[in-house]
PDB file of C-alpha atoms in Angstrom:
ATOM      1  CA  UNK G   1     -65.502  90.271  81.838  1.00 52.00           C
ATOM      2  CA  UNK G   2     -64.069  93.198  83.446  1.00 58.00           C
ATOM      3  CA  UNK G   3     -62.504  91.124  86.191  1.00 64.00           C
ATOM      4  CA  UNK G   4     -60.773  89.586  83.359  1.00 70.00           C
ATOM      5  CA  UNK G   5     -59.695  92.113  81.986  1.00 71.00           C
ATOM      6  CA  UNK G   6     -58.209  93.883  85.261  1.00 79.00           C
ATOM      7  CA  UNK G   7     -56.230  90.507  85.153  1.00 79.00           C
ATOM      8  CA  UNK G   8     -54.590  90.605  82.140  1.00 83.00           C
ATOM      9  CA  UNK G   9     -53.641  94.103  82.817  1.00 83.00           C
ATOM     10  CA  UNK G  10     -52.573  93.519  86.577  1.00 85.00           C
ATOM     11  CA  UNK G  11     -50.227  89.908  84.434  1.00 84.00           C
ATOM     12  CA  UNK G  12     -48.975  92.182  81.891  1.00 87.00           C
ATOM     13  CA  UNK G  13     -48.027  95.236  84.573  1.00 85.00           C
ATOM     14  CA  UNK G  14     -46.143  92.441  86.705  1.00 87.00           C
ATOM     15  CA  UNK G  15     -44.551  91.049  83.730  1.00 87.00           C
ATOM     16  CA  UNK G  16     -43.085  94.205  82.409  1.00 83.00           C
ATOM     17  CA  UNK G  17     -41.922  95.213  85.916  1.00 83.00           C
ATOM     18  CA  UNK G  18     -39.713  92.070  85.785  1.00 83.00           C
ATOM     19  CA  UNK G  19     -38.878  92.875  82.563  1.00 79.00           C
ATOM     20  CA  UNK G  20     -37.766  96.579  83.530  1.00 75.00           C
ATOM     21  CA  UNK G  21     -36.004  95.830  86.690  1.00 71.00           C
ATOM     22  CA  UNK G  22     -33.681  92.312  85.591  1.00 70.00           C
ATOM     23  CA  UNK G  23     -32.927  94.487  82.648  1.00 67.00           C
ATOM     24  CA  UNK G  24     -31.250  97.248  84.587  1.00 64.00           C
ATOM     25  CA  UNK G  25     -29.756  94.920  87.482  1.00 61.00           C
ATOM     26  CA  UNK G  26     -28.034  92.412  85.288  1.00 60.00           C
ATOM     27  CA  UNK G  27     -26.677  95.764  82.995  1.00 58.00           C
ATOM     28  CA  UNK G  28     -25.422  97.425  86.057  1.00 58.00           C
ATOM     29  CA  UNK G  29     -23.505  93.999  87.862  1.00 59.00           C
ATOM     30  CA  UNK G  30     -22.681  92.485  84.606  1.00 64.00           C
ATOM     31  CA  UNK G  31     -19.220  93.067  83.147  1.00 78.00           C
ATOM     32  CA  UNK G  32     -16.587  90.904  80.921  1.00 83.00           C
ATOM     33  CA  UNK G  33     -13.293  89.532  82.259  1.00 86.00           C
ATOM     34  CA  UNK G  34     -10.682  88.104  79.696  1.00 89.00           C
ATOM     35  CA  UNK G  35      -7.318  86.142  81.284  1.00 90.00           C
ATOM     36  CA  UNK G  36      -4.340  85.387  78.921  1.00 91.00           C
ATOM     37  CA  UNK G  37      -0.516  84.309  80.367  1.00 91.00           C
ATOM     38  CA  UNK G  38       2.403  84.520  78.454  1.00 91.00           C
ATOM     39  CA  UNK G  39       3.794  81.835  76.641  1.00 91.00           C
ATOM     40  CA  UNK G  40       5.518  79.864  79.714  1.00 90.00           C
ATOM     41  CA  UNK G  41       2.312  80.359  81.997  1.00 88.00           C
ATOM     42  CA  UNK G  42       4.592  82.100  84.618  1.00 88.00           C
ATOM     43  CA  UNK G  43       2.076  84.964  84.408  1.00 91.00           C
ATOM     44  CA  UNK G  44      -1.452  85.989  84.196  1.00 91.00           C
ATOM     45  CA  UNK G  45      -2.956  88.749  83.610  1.00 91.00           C
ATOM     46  CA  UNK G  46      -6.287  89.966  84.178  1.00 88.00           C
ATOM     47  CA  UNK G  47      -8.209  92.514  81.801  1.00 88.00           C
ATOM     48  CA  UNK G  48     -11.593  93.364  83.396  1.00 85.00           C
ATOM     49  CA  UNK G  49     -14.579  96.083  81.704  1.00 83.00           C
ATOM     50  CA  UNK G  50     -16.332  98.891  83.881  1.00 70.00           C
ATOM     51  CA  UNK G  51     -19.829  98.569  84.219  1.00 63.00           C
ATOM     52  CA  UNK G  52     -20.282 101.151  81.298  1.00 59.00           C
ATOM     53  CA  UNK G  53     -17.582  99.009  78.949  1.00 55.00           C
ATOM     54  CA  UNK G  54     -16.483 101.929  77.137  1.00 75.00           C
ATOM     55  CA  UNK G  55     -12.923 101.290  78.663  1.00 83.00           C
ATOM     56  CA  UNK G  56     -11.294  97.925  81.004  1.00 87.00           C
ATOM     57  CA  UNK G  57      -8.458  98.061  83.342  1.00 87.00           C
ATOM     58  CA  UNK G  58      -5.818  95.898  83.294  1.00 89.00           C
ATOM     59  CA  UNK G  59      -3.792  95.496  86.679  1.00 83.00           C
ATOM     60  CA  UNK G  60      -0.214  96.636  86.801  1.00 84.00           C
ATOM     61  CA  UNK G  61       2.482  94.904  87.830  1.00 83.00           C
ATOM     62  CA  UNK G  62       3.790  95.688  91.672  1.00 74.00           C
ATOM     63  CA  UNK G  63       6.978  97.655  90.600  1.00 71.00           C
ATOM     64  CA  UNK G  64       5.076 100.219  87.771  1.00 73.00           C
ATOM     65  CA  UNK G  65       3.241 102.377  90.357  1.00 69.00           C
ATOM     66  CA  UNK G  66       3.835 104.416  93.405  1.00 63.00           C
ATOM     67  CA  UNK G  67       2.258 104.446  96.569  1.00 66.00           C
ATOM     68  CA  UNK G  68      -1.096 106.891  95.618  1.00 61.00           C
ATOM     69  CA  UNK G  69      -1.314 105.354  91.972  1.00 64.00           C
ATOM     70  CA  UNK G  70      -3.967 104.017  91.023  1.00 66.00           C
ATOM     71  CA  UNK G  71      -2.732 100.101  90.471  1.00 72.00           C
ATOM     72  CA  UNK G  72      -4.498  99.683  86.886  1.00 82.00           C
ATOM     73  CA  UNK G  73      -4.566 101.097  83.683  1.00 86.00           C
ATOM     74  CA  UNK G  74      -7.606 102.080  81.891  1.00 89.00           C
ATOM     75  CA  UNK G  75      -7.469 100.649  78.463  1.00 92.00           C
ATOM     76  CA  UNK G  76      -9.688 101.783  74.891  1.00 91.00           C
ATOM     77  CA  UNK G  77      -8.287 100.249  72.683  1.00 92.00           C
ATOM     78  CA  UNK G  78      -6.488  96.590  72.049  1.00 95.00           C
ATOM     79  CA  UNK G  79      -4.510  94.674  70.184  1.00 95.00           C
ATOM     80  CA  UNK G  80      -3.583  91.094  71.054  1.00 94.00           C
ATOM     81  CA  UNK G  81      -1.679  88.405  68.969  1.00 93.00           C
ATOM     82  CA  UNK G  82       0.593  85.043  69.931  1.00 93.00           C
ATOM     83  CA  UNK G  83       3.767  88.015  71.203  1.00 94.00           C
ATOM     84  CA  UNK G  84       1.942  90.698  72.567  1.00 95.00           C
ATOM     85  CA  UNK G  85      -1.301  92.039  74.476  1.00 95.00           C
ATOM     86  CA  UNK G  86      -1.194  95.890  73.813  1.00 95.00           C
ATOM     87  CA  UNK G  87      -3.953  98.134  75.220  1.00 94.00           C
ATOM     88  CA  UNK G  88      -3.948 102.151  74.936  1.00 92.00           C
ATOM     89  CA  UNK G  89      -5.730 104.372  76.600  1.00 90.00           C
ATOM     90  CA  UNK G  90      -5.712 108.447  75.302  1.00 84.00           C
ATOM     91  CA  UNK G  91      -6.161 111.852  76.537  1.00 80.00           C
ATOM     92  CA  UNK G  92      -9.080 113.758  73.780  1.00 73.00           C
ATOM     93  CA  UNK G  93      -9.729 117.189  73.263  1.00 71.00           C
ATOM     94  CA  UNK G  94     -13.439 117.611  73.189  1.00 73.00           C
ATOM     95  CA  UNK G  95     -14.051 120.785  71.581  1.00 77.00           C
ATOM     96  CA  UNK G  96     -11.795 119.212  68.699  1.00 77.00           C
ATOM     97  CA  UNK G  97     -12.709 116.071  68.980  1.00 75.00           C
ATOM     98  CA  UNK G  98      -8.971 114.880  68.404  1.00 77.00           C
ATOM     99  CA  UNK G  99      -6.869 112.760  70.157  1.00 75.00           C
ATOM    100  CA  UNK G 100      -3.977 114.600  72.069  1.00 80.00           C
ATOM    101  CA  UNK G 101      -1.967 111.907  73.688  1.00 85.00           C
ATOM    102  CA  UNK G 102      -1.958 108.318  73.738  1.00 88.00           C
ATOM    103  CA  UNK G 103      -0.150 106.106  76.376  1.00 92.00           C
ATOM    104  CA  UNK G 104       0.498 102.580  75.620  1.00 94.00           C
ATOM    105  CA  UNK G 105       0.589  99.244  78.054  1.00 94.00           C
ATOM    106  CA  UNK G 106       2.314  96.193  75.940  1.00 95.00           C
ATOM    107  CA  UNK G 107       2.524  92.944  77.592  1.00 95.00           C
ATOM    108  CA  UNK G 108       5.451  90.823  76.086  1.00 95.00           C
ATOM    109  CA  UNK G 109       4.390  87.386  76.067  1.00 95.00           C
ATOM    110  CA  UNK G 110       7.224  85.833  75.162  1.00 94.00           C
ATOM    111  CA  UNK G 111       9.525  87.804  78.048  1.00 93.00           C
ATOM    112  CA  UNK G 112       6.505  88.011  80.643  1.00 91.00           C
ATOM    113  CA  UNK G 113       6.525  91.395  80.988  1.00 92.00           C
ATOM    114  CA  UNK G 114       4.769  94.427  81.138  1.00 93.00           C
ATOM    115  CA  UNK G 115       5.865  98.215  80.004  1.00 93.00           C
ATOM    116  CA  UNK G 116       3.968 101.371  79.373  1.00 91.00           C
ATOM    117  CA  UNK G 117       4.730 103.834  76.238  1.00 93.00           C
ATOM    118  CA  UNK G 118       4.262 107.324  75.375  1.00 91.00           C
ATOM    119  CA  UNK G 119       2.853 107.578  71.709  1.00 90.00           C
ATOM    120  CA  UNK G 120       6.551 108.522  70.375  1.00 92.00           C
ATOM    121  CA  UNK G 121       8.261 106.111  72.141  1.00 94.00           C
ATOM    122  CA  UNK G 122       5.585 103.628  71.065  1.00 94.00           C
ATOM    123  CA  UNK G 123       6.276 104.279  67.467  1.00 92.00           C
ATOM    124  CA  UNK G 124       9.260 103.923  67.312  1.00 94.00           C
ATOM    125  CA  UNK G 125       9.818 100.617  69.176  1.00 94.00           C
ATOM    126  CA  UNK G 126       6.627  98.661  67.386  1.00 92.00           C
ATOM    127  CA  UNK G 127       6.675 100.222  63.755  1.00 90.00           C
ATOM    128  CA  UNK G 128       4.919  97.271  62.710  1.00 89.00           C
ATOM    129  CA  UNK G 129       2.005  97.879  64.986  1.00 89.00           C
ATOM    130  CA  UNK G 130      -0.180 100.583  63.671  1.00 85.00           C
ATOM    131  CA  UNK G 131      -3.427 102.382  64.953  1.00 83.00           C
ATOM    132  CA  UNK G 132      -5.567 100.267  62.371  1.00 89.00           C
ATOM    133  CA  UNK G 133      -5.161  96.907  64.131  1.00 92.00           C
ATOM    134  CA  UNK G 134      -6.485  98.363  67.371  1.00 93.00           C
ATOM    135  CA  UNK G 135      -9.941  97.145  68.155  1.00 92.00           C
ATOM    136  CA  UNK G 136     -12.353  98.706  70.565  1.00 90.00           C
ATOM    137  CA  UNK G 137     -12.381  97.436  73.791  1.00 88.00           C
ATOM    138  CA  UNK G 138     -16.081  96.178  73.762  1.00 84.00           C
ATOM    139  CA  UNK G 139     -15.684  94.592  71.186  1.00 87.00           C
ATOM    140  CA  UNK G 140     -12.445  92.776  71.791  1.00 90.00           C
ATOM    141  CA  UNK G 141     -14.174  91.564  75.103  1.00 86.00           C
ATOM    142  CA  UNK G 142     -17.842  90.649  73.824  1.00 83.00           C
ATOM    143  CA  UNK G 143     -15.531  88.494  71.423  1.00 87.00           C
ATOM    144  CA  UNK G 144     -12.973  86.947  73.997  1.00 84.00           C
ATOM    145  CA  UNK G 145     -14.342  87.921  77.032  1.00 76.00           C
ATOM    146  CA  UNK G 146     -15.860  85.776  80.049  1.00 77.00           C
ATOM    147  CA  UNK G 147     -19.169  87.197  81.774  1.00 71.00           C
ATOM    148  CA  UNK G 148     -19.151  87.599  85.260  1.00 66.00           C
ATOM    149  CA  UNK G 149     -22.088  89.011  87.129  1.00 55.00           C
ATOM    150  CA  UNK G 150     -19.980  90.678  90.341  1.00 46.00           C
ATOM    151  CA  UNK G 151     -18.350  94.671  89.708  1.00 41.00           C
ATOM    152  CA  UNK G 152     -15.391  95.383  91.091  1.00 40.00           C
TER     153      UNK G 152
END
């Protein structure tokens, strides 16, 4: 009986271990991916998490950066529809807790392009485009997103 019972324990110990470590490895090499083109499919472009997925990056376009850029821009928040992919990422003041500057990405896809905004200039050019159709980025890419198992 009590080499049954060293058994069980010895199963359920292995069991859990399994448990433990696929939980942690497929967390830490698991991210989303989401690929959209504009409208003529000259483009694509390529929105991928971090392994954390509080933010994604989106690569830039070759003519947006300087040599010691980084070549992608980290992304919160999203907005997509049939004309546009728009992704922001912001600066916040954490013993306010308030935002302090915002810089937008918009992807035109009807002209294939891509631009980034300050928060004035944003406003101005998409008045129609508010703060309250922004979606979080985990959420935007647990519900459009593709998961890959290899971190970049």
């Amino acid at each position: 009986m009590i080499k049954n019972y060293n058994f069980k324990v010895l199963l359920m110990l292995i069991m859990f271990l399994i448990y433990f470590f696929s939980t942690i490895l497929a967390n830490y090499f698991q991210h989303y991916e989401y690929i959209f083109s504009d409208i003529n499919n000259t483009k694509k472009y390529q929105l991928f998490s971090s392994r954390a997925s509080f933010y994604a990056y989106i690569d830039l376009e070759n003519d947006m950066y300087t040599e010691g850029e980084p070549y992608d821009f980290r992304i919160k928040e999203v907005y997509e529809d049939k004309n546009y992919f728009i992704g922001y990422d912001f600066e916040k003041n954490y013993e306010t807790n308030e935002i302090e500057k915002r810089y937008y990405i918009v992807v035109d896809k009807n002209k294939a392009t891509m631009e980034i905004y300050n928060e004035q200039d944003f406003k101005v050019k998409y008045k129609n485009i508010d703060d309250s159709k922004f979606t979080n980025i985990y959420t935007f890419l647990k519900r459009k997103g593709t998961k890959i198992g290899m971190y970049r």
